[in-house]
Amino acid sequence: LVQVWYPMSVCTNSRNQKLSIIRALDETGNTSWAVPGGAAFKLHDFGFRGVSSVESASIGGCAHLVNFLGTDTVAAMVCAKRYYNATKISGHSIPASEHSTMTSWGP
């Protein structure tokens, strides 16, 4: 049960967040769901830095990839390829910088 609960929780949470994002995009007039304008990259996974193990990062990150394409968790893409036979790249990174460096630039 423990091995099933974590990915199901991550995937369900991710799905609900995706639905909220899509609803907000609809309400603000963005009706293009194609990459990159749509919801596929609106919630990026930086979860590897906050979990207890590489295995947790793999499992949770792979669950996130069910709903979104943005990830910096390479272990999730390895998991998708190894255990789900992903034949294409299952996730992509984005040009991002750490919050502390951005805030140090000032207004």
XYZ file of N, CA and C in Angstrom:
321
model
N 0.820 -1.195 0.000
C 0.000 0.000 0.000
C 0.869 1.266 0.000
N 1.960 1.256 0.748
C 2.826 2.431 0.822
C 3.401 2.780 -0.549
N 3.776 1.770 -1.327
C 4.361 2.012 -2.643
C 3.336 2.555 -3.636
N 2.085 2.341 -3.403
C 1.031 2.817 -4.294
C 0.500 4.185 -3.858
N 0.452 4.420 -2.556
C -0.136 5.648 -2.036
C 0.599 6.887 -2.523
N 1.926 6.886 -2.428
C 2.690 8.091 -2.773
C 2.497 8.505 -4.237
N 2.722 7.625 -5.220
C 2.524 8.077 -6.604
C 1.075 8.441 -6.919
N 0.130 7.740 -6.312
C -1.278 8.083 -6.557
C -1.615 9.454 -5.984
N -1.056 9.768 -4.820
C -1.292 11.083 -4.214
C -0.675 12.193 -5.052
N 0.567 11.981 -5.504
C 1.242 12.982 -6.338
C 0.477 13.179 -7.640
N 0.095 12.095 -8.276
C -0.597 12.179 -9.565
C -1.967 12.841 -9.419
N -2.694 12.507 -8.365
C -4.006 13.109 -8.131
C -3.879 14.598 -7.850
N -2.932 14.960 -7.001
C -2.694 16.368 -6.692
C -2.300 17.126 -7.953
N -1.412 16.543 -8.734
C -0.960 17.153 -9.985
C -2.124 17.341 -10.958
N -2.990 16.357 -11.039
C -4.159 16.431 -11.924
C -5.095 17.557 -11.486
N -5.337 17.662 -10.199
C -6.215 18.726 -9.704
C -5.611 20.105 -9.952
N -4.314 20.221 -9.787
C -3.653 21.485 -10.075
C -3.726 21.805 -11.570
N -3.602 20.785 -12.396
C -3.711 20.997 -13.844
C -5.109 21.499 -14.219
N -6.126 20.910 -13.613
C -7.496 21.359 -13.882
C -7.696 22.807 -13.454
N -7.118 23.187 -12.315
C -7.202 24.582 -11.849
C -6.491 25.526 -12.813
N -5.340 25.107 -13.299
C -4.580 25.922 -14.257
C -5.366 26.092 -15.551
N -5.934 25.003 -16.039
C -6.723 25.070 -17.283
C -7.929 25.990 -17.098
N -8.576 25.885 -15.950
C -9.736 26.753 -15.659
C -9.301 28.225 -15.656
N -8.173 28.516 -15.028
C -7.675 29.901 -14.983
C -7.283 30.383 -16.373
N -6.683 29.513 -17.180
C -6.333 29.893 -18.547
C -7.599 30.204 -19.353
N -8.624 29.385 -19.169
C -9.906 29.641 -19.853
C -10.494 30.993 -19.445
N -10.477 31.250 -18.137
C -11.072 32.484 -17.625
C -10.329 33.733 -18.076
N -9.049 33.588 -18.399
C -8.248 34.748 -18.816
C -8.068 34.827 -20.326
N -8.757 33.944 -21.049
C -8.757 34.041 -22.502
C -7.707 33.228 -23.231
N -6.899 32.452 -22.524
C -5.909 31.612 -23.190
C -6.560 30.281 -23.525
N -6.869 30.075 -24.792
C -7.523 28.834 -25.206
C -6.610 27.922 -26.006
N -5.346 28.282 -26.118
C -4.392 27.452 -26.853
C -3.768 26.437 -25.904
N -4.060 25.156 -26.107
C -3.513 24.119 -25.227
C -2.254 23.498 -25.803
N -1.814 23.924 -26.963
C -0.618 23.347 -27.571
C 0.634 23.795 -26.812
N 1.652 22.964 -26.852
C 2.948 23.324 -26.259
C 3.541 24.432 -27.102
N 4.082 25.513 -26.588
C 4.312 25.782 -25.170
C 3.233 26.617 -24.515
N 2.187 27.046 -25.238
C 1.214 27.968 -24.677
C 0.243 27.357 -23.695
N 0.074 26.053 -23.730
C -0.926 25.407 -22.900
C -0.460 25.068 -21.502
N -1.159 24.133 -20.892
C -0.920 23.801 -19.492
C 0.260 22.857 -19.276
N 0.817 22.287 -20.309
C 1.837 21.235 -20.167
C 3.076 21.658 -19.381
N 3.433 22.921 -19.435
C 4.612 23.404 -18.720
C 4.288 24.421 -17.632
N 3.038 24.473 -17.198
C 2.645 25.476 -16.212
C 2.970 25.079 -14.770
N 3.290 23.823 -14.506
C 3.698 23.384 -13.176
C 4.929 22.504 -13.333
N 6.062 23.049 -12.958
C 7.339 22.368 -13.151
C 7.726 21.595 -11.896
N 8.319 20.424 -12.093
C 8.712 19.558 -10.982
C 10.171 19.788 -10.596
N 10.368 20.381 -9.430
C 11.692 20.497 -8.827
C 11.738 19.622 -7.569
N 10.935 18.566 -7.538
C 10.722 17.780 -6.331
C 11.887 16.961 -5.834
N 12.887 16.718 -6.668
C 14.004 15.886 -6.232
C 14.666 16.462 -4.989
N 14.719 17.778 -4.891
C 15.420 18.398 -3.758
C 14.643 18.329 -2.456
N 13.397 17.888 -2.488
C 12.601 17.881 -1.274
C 12.124 16.513 -0.816
N 12.628 15.457 -1.422
C 12.172 14.120 -1.028
C 13.271 13.384 -0.257
N 12.911 12.232 0.270
C 13.806 11.503 1.165
C 14.795 10.582 0.461
N 14.583 10.280 -0.824
C 15.462 9.324 -1.499
C 15.365 9.474 -3.019
N 16.303 8.850 -3.700
C 16.272 8.821 -5.169
C 15.032 8.061 -5.632
N 14.691 7.000 -4.920
C 13.504 6.221 -5.273
C 12.238 7.075 -5.162
N 12.126 7.858 -4.105
C 10.965 8.741 -3.947
C 10.905 9.771 -5.070
N 12.064 10.314 -5.426
C 12.107 11.274 -6.528
C 11.660 10.617 -7.829
N 12.107 9.401 -8.066
C 11.737 8.675 -9.282
C 10.241 8.427 -9.358
N 9.702 7.904 -8.281
C 8.285 7.521 -8.253
C 7.374 8.754 -8.287
N 7.654 9.730 -7.432
C 6.830 10.939 -7.400
C 6.965 11.759 -8.664
N 8.196 11.857 -9.177
C 8.433 12.611 -10.405
C 7.747 11.979 -11.606
N 7.753 10.657 -11.654
C 7.084 9.954 -12.750
C 5.570 10.174 -12.669
N 5.033 10.201 -11.456
C 3.604 10.478 -11.276
C 3.262 11.885 -11.756
N 4.151 12.836 -11.514
C 3.943 14.214 -11.980
C 3.916 14.267 -13.514
N 4.751 13.433 -14.149
C 4.839 13.432 -15.619
C 3.569 12.926 -16.301
N 2.675 12.333 -15.547
C 1.388 11.924 -16.121
C 0.609 13.152 -16.588
N 0.777 14.276 -15.873
C -0.009 15.474 -16.150
C 0.760 16.639 -16.742
N 2.050 16.693 -16.529
C 2.857 17.817 -16.988
C 4.136 17.329 -17.652
N 4.719 18.161 -18.493
C 5.962 17.815 -19.183
C 7.200 18.447 -18.557
N 7.025 19.406 -17.670
C 8.156 20.129 -17.096
C 8.726 19.438 -15.877
N 10.029 19.110 -15.924
C 10.675 18.474 -14.784
C 12.177 18.713 -14.804
N 12.750 18.808 -13.630
C 14.199 18.781 -13.478
C 14.616 17.509 -12.754
N 13.689 16.590 -12.580
C 13.944 15.334 -11.893
C 14.297 14.258 -12.916
N 15.576 14.164 -13.206
C 16.048 13.194 -14.200
C 15.689 11.768 -13.779
N 15.712 11.501 -12.488
C 15.371 10.168 -11.994
C 13.957 9.756 -12.426
N 13.048 10.719 -12.558
C 11.682 10.419 -13.002
C 11.672 9.956 -14.460
N 12.497 10.574 -15.279
C 12.553 10.181 -16.690
C 13.201 8.809 -16.842
N 14.187 8.509 -16.001
C 14.805 7.182 -15.995
C 13.766 6.143 -15.585
N 12.975 6.454 -14.574
C 11.907 5.565 -14.115
C 10.886 5.312 -15.227
N 10.479 6.369 -15.913
C 9.499 6.240 -17.002
C 10.025 5.346 -18.113
N 11.292 5.482 -18.409
C 11.892 4.666 -19.477
C 12.046 3.212 -19.035
N 12.554 3.035 -17.834
C 12.846 1.675 -17.350
C 11.593 0.866 -17.063
N 10.622 1.461 -16.366
C 9.477 0.689 -15.893
C 8.206 0.859 -16.718
N 8.142 1.938 -17.521
C 6.949 2.167 -18.334
C 7.259 2.169 -19.828
N 8.486 1.793 -20.161
C 8.914 1.678 -21.555
C 8.695 2.955 -22.363
N 8.924 4.093 -21.745
C 8.816 5.364 -22.473
C 9.849 5.364 -23.590
N 9.393 5.573 -24.799
C 10.303 5.541 -25.946
C 10.771 6.929 -26.352
N 10.073 7.943 -25.876
C 10.454 9.327 -26.148
C 10.810 9.989 -24.824
N 11.384 11.155 -24.900
C 11.687 11.888 -23.682
C 10.367 12.225 -22.995
N 10.259 11.853 -21.740
C 8.992 12.012 -21.026
C 8.859 13.354 -20.313
N 9.946 14.100 -20.214
C 9.902 15.395 -19.560
C 10.983 16.308 -20.089
N 10.820 17.581 -19.852
C 11.766 18.583 -20.352
C 12.020 19.618 -19.272
N 13.209 20.198 -19.295
C 13.535 21.253 -18.356
C 13.155 22.604 -18.951
N 13.287 23.635 -18.150
C 13.014 24.999 -18.580
C 14.170 25.890 -18.139
N 14.367 27.012 -18.782
C 15.389 27.932 -18.286
C 14.878 28.602 -17.010
N 15.457 28.238 -15.895
C 15.009 28.777 -14.612
C 16.226 29.099 -13.760
N 16.037 29.998 -12.844
C 17.112 30.301 -11.909
C 16.564 30.257 -10.496
N 17.442 30.101 -9.552
C 17.046 29.974 -8.169
C 16.445 31.285 -7.653
N 15.455 31.169 -6.784
C 14.771 32.350 -6.242
C 15.735 33.322 -5.566
N 16.701 32.795 -4.835
C 17.595 33.683 -4.097
C 18.432 34.548 -5.035
N 18.784 34.025 -6.194
C 19.552 34.854 -7.117
C 18.679 35.921 -7.765
N 17.435 35.585 -8.035
C 16.515 36.541 -8.652
C 16.176 37.687 -7.708
N 15.914 37.361 -6.458
C 15.545 38.401 -5.512
C 16.731 39.306 -5.166
N 17.939 38.802 -5.306
C 19.105 39.628 -5.002
C 19.339 40.709 -6.068
N 18.705 40.561 -7.231
C 18.866 41.562 -8.298
C 18.113 42.846 -7.963
N 17.123 42.738 -7.101
C 16.347 43.920 -6.728
C 15.220 44.213 -7.705
N 14.446 45.285 -7.427
C 13.300 45.607 -8.290
C 13.709 46.181 -9.636
